[in-house]
Structure formats: C-alpha cells, structure tokens
PDB file of C-alpha atoms in Angstrom:
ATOM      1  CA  UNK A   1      -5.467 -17.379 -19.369  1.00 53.00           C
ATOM      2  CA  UNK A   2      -8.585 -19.671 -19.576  1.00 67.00           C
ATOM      3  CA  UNK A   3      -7.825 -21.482 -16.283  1.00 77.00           C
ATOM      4  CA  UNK A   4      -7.948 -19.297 -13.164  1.00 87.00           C
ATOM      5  CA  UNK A   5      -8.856 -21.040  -9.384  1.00 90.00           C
ATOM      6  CA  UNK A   6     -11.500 -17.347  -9.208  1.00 90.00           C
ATOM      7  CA  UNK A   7     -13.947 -19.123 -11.530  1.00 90.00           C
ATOM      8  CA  UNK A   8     -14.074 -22.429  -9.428  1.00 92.00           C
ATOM      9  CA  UNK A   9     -13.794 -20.574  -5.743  1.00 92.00           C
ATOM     10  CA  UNK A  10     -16.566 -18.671  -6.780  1.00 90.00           C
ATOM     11  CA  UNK A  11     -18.699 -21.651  -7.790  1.00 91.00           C
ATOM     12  CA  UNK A  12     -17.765 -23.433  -4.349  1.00 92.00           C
ATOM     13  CA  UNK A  13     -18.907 -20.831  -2.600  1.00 88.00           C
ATOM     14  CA  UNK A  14     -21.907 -20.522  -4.469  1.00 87.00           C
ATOM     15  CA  UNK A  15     -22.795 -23.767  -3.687  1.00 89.00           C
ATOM     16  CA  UNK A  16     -21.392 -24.354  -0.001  1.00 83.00           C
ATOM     17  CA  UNK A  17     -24.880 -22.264   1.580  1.00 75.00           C
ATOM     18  CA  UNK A  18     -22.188 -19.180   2.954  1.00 72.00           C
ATOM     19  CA  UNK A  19     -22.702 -16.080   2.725  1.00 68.00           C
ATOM     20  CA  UNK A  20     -22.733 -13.523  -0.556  1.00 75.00           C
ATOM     21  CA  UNK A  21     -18.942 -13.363  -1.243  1.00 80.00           C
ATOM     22  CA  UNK A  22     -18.132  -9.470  -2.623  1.00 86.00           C
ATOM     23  CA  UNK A  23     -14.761  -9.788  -4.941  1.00 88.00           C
ATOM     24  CA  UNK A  24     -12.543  -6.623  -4.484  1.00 90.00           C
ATOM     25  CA  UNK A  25     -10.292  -5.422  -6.785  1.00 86.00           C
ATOM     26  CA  UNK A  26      -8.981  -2.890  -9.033  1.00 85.00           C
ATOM     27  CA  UNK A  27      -9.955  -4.779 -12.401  1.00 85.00           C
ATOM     28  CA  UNK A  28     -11.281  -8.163 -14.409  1.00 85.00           C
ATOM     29  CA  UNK A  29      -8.105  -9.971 -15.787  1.00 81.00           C
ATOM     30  CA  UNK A  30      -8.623 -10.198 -19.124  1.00 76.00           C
ATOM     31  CA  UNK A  31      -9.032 -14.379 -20.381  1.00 73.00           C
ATOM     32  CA  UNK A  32      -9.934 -15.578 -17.223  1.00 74.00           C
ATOM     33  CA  UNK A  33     -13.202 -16.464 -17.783  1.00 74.00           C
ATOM     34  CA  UNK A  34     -15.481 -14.811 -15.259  1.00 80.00           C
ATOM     35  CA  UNK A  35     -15.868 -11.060 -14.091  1.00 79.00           C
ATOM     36  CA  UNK A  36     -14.699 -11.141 -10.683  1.00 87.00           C
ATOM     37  CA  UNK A  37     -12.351  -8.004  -9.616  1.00 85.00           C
ATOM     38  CA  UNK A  38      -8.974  -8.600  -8.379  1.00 89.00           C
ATOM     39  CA  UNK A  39      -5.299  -7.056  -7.884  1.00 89.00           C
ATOM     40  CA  UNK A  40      -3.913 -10.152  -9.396  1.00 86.00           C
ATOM     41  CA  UNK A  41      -1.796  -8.751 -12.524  1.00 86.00           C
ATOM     42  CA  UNK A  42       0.100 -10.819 -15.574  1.00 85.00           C
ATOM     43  CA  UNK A  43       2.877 -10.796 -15.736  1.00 89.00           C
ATOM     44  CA  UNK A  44       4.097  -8.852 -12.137  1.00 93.00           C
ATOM     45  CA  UNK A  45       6.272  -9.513  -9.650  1.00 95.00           C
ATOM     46  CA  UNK A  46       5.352  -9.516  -5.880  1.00 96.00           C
ATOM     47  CA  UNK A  47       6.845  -5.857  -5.698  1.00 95.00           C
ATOM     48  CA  UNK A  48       5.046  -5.215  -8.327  1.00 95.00           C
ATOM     49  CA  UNK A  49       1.805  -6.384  -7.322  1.00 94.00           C
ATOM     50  CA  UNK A  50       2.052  -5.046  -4.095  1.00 95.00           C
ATOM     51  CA  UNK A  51       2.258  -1.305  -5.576  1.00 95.00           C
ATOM     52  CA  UNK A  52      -0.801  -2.008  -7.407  1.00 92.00           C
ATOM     53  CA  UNK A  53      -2.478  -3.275  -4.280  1.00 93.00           C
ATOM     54  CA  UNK A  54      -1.387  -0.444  -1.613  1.00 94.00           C
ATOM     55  CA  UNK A  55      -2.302   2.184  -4.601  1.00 93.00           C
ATOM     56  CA  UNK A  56      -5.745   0.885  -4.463  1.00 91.00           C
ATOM     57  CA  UNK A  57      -5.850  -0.428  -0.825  1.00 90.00           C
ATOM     58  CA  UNK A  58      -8.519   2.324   0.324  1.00 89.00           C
ATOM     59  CA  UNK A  59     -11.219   0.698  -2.229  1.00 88.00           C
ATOM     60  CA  UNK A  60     -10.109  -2.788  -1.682  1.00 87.00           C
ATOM     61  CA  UNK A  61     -10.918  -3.196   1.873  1.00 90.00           C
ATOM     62  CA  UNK A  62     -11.294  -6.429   2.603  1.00 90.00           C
ATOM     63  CA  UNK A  63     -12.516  -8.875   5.215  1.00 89.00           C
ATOM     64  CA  UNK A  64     -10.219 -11.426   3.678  1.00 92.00           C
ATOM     65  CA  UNK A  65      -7.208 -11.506   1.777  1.00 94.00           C
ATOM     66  CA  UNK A  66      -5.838 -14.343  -0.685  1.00 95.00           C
ATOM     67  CA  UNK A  67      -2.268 -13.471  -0.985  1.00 96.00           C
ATOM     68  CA  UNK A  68      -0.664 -15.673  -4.046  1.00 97.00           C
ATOM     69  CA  UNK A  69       2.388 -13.761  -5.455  1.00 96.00           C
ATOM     70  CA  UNK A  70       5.665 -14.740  -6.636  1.00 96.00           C
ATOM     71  CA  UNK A  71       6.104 -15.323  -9.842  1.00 95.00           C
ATOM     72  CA  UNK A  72       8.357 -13.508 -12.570  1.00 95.00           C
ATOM     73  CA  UNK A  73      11.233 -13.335 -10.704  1.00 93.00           C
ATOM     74  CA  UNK A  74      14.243 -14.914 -12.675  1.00 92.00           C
ATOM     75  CA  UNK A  75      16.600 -17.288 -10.472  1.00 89.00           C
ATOM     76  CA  UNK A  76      19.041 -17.597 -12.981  1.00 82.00           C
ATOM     77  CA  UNK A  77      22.727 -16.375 -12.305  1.00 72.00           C
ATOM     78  CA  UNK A  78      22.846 -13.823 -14.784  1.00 72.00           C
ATOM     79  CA  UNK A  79      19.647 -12.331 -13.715  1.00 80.00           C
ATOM     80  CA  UNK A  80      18.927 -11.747  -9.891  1.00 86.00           C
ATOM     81  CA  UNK A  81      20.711 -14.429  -6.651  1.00 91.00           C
ATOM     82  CA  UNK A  82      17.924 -16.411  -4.785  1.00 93.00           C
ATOM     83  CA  UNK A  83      18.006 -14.872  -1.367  1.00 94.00           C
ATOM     84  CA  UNK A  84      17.751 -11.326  -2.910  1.00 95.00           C
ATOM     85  CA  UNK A  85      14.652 -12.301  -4.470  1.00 96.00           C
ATOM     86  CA  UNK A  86      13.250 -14.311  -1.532  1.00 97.00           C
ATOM     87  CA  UNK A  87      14.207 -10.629   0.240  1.00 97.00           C
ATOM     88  CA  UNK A  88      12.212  -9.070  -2.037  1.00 97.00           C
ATOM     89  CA  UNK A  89       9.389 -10.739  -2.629  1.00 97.00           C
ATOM     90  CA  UNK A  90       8.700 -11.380   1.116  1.00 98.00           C
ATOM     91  CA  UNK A  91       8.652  -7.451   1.435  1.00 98.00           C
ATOM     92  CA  UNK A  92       6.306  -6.796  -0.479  1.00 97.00           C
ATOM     93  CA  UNK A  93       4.370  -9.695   0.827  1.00 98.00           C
ATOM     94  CA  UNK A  94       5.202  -7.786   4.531  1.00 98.00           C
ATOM     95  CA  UNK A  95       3.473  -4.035   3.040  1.00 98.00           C
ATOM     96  CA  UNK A  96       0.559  -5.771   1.529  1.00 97.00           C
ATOM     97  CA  UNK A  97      -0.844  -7.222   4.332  1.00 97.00           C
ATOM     98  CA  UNK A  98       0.273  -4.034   6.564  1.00 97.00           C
ATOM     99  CA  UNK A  99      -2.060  -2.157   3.949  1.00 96.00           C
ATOM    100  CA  UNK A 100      -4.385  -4.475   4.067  1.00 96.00           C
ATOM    101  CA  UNK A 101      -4.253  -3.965   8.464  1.00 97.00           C
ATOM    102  CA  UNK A 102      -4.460  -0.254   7.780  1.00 97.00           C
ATOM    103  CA  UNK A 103      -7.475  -0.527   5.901  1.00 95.00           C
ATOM    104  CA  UNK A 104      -9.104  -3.078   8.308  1.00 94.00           C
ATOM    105  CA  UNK A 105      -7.133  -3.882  11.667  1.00 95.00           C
ATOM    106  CA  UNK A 106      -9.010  -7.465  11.698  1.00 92.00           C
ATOM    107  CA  UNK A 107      -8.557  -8.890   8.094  1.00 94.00           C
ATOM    108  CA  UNK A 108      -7.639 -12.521   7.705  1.00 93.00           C
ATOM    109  CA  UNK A 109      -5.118 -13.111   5.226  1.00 95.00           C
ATOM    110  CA  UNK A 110      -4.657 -16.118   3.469  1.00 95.00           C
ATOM    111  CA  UNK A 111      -0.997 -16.735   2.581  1.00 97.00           C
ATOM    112  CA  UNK A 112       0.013 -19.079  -0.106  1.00 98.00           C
ATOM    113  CA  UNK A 113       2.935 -20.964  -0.231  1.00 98.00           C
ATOM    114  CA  UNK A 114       2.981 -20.438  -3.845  1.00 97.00           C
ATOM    115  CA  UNK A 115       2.521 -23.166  -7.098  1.00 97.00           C
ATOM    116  CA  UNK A 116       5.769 -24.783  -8.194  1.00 97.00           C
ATOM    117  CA  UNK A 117       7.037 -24.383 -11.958  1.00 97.00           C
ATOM    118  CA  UNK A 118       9.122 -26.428 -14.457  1.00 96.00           C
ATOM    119  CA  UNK A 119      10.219 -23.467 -15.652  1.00 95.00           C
ATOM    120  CA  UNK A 120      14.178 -24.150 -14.460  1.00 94.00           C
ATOM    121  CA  UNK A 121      16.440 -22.351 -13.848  1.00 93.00           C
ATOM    122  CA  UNK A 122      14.387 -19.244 -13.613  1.00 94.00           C
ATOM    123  CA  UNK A 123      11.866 -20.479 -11.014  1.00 95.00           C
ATOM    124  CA  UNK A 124      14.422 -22.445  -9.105  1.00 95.00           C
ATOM    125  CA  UNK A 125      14.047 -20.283  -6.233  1.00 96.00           C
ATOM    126  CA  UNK A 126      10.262 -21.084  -5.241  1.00 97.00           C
ATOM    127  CA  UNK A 127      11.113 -23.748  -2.644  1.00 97.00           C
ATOM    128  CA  UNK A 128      12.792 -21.520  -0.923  1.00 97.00           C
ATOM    129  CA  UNK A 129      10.467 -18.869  -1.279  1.00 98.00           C
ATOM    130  CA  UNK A 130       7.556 -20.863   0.004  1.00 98.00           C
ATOM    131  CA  UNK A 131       9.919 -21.831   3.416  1.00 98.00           C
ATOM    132  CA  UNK A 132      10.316 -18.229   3.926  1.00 98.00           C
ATOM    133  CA  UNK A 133       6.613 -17.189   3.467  1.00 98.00           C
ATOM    134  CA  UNK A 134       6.053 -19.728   6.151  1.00 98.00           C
ATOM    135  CA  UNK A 135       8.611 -17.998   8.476  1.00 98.00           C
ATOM    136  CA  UNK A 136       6.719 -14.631   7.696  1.00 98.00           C
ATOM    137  CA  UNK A 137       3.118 -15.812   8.185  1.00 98.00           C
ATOM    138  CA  UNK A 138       4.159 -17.216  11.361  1.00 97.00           C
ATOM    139  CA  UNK A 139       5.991 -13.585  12.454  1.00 98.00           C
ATOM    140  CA  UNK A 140       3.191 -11.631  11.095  1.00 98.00           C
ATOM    141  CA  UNK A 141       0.104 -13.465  12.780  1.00 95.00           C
ATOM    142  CA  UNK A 142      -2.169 -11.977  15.757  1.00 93.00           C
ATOM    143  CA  UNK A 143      -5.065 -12.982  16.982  1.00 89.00           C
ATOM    144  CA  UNK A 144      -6.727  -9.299  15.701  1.00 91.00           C
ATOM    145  CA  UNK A 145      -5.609 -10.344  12.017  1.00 93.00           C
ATOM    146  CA  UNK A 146      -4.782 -14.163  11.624  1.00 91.00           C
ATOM    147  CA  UNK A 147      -2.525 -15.180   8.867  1.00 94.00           C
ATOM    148  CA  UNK A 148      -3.327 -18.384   7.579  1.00 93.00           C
ATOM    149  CA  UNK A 149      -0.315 -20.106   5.437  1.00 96.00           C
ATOM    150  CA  UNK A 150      -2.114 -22.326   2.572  1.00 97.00           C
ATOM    151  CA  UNK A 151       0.228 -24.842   1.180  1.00 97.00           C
ATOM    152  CA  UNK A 152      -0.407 -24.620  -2.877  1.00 97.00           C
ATOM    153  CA  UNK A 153       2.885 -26.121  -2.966  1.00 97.00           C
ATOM    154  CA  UNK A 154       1.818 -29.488  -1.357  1.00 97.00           C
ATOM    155  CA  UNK A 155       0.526 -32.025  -3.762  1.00 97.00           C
ATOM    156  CA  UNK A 156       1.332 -29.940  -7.047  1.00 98.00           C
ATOM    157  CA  UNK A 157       2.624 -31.470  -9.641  1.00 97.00           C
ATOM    158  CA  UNK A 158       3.844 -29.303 -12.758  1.00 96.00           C
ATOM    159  CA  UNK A 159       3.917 -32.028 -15.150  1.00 96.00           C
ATOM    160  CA  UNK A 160      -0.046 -32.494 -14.197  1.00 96.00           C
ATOM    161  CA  UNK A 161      -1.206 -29.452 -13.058  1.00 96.00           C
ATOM    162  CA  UNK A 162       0.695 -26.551 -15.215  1.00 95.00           C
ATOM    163  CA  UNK A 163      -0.115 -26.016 -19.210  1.00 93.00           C
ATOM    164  CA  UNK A 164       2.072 -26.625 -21.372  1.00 94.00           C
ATOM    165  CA  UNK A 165       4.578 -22.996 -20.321  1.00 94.00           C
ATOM    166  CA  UNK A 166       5.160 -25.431 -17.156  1.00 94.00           C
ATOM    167  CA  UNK A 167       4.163 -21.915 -15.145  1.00 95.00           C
ATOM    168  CA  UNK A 168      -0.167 -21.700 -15.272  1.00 93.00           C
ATOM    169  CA  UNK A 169      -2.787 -24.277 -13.974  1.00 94.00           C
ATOM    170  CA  UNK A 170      -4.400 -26.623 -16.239  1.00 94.00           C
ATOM    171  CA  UNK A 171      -8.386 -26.664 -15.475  1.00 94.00           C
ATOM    172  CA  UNK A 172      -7.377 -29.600 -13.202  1.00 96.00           C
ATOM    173  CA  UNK A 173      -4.327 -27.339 -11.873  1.00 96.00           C
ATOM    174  CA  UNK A 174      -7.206 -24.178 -11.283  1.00 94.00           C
ATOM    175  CA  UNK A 175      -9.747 -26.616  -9.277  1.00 96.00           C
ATOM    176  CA  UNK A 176      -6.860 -27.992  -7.049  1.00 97.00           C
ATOM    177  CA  UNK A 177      -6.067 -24.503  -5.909  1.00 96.00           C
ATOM    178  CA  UNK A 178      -9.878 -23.217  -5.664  1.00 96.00           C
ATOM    179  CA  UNK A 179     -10.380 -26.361  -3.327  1.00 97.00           C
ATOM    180  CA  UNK A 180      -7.572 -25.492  -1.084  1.00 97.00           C
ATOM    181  CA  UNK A 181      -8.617 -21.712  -1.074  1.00 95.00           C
ATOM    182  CA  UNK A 182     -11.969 -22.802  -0.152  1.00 94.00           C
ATOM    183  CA  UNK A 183     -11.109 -24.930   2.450  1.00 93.00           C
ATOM    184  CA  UNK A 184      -9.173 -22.056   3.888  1.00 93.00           C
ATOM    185  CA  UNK A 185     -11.913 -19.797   3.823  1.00 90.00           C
ATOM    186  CA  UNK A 186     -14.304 -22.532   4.967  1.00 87.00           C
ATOM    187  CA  UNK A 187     -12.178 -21.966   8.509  1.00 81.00           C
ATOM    188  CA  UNK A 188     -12.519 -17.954   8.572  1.00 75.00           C
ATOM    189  CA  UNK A 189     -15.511 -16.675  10.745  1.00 62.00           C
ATOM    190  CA  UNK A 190     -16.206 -14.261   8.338  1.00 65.00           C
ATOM    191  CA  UNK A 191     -18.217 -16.858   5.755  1.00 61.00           C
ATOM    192  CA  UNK A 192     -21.202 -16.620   7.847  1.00 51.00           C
ATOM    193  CA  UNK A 193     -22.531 -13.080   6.615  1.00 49.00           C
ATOM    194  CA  UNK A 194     -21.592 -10.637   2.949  1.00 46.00           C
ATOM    195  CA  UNK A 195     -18.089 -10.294   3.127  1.00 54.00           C
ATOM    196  CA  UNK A 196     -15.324  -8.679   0.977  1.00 58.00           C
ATOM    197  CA  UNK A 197     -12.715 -10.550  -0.230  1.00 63.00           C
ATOM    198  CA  UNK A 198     -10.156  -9.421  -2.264  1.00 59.00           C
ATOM    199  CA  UNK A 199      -7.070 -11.000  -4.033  1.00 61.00           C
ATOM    200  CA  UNK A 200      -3.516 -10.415  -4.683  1.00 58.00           C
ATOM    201  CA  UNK A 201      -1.754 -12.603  -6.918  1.00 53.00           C
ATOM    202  CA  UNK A 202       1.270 -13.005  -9.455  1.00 47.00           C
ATOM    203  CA  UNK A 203       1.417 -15.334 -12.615  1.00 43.00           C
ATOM    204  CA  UNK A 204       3.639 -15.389 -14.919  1.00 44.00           C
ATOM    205  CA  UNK A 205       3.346 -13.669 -18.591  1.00 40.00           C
ATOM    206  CA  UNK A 206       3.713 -16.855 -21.511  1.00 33.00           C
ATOM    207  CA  UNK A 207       7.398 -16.737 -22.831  1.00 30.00           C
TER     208      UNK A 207
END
C-alpha cells in the first residue's frame, strides 16, 4: 500500500539529530514506498505474524520493538466470537515480545493499541482488543524491558484517516501514526546511539 507510518518515522528520525536508526526485519513490504525491513506482513493475523517474527527472532534482535498487530481477524458471528479472538491475538502478542526478551533481556517494546476500522461487523472487536492489550502491557512490563502502550486508537478517525477499504491509513492516516511512534521512541534511552529497531505489524489484505 502507498501509505505506510515506516516512510514518515524514518524521516522524523532523520531529522530529530538521534542516532542512526538500523530497521530489522525479515523483508521490504512490497508498495510501501521505502526499503526499510520489517516483520510486518499483508494480510496476517497476530498469530500469524508472530510465527513469522519468532522464526526470524535470532536476526531481528532488536533494541526496540513496535508491536502493531491485529488485524484480519473476522468478528462476525459466523466466523470467530470476540473474546476468542481477543484470546488469541493477545497470545501471540505475549510470545512475541517473550522472543523478543530471549533475544535481548532489555528491549523496549512499543505496544500499540491498534487503528480502528469501518470495516463492521468484521472489525467490531478492536475496542476490545485495544482494552486488553492495555491489561497485557501493564502485566508484561519490568523495569529490565519496559513496555510502553501507544494509543493509535486515540484521535483516529476512519472516515479521515483510513482509504477508501475503511481498514489502511490515508497519507494523513500514515503521518498521524509515525508522529505517535516517534514520540514514543523520542522517550526510549536507546535514541541516543545506532540502535536496532525492528517492527511487527498486521494490516489487512484489500477485500
């Protein structure tokens, strides 16, 4: 997709006087505009995502992680019941960051309360996703390896900031969330020297 936050968080760090920034990842999504590796994946699920992350954990170590996943899920009756997918997705959430420990015992995640959709029924269950990844960033942080919720929920607006699928960011959609990533990493004490920072993500495919 055209729009992705990557291509503006990159610029603001480029421009803020931190550090070199080293993206880690597994591949280059395909559309997005710039060349930066990531684990985010089209089209995946959290569980899904988080197989592709923990398969390539060892070369992915990070100083920071920018956990966005939970998308492509499907809250509608005939499909899957919200709190089974809430389980789920908050699982894998749980055994990313774990491999993410085991790789480095002091990495910072950054946990996203992830963008809303007007994709309805099917993404019905995000609110209730993003209360729950707030009840697991809370269980999961230590002072070793803060967890750091980041609201992308707060302030988005679907109608404004999601294409016309009512699931991806506009341009306007991708700054909002590079800004609030930034300011995130703005507060890590890793931005003062070359760090690795590597993303997991989930967006939906079109359709």
């Amino acid at each position: 997709h055209k729009w992705t936050y990557r291509t503006y968080l990159s610029s603001l760090i480029a421009e803020s006087g931190f550090g070199d920034v080293e993206w880690k990842g597994s591949h280059v999504s395909p559309n997005s505009g710039n060349d930066l590796p990531n684990e985010g994946w089209s089209g995946k699920n959290a569980a899904e995502i988080a197989s592709q992350y923990i398969a390539n954990a060892e070369n992915d170590r990070a100083d920071v992680l920018l956990l966005h996943a939970g998308h492509n899920y499907n809250a509608n009756p005939a499909h899957r019941p919200e709190a089974e997918i809430i389980a789920v997705a908050t699982n894998a959430h749980a055994r990313i960051i774990a491999a993410a420990r085991a790789q480095n015992p002091n990495v910072t995640v950054l946990y996203a309360k992830v963008i809303t959709s007007g994709k309805l029924p099917k993404y019905s269950y995000i609110p209730a996703l993003n209360d729950a990844i707030g009840a697991l960033a809370a269980e999961l942080n230590t002072a070793a390896s803060p967890v750091r919720v980041v609201d992308m929920a707060d302030g988005w607006d679907w109608t404004v900031h999601c294409i016309d699928d009512k699931v991806h960011p506009t341009e306007t959609g991708a700054r909002l969330m590079a800004s609030k990533w930034f300011a995130a990493l703005a507060a890590s004490p890793f931005m003062s020297g070359t760090d690795a920072l590597v993303e997991a993500e989930s967006f939906a495919a079109k359709g």
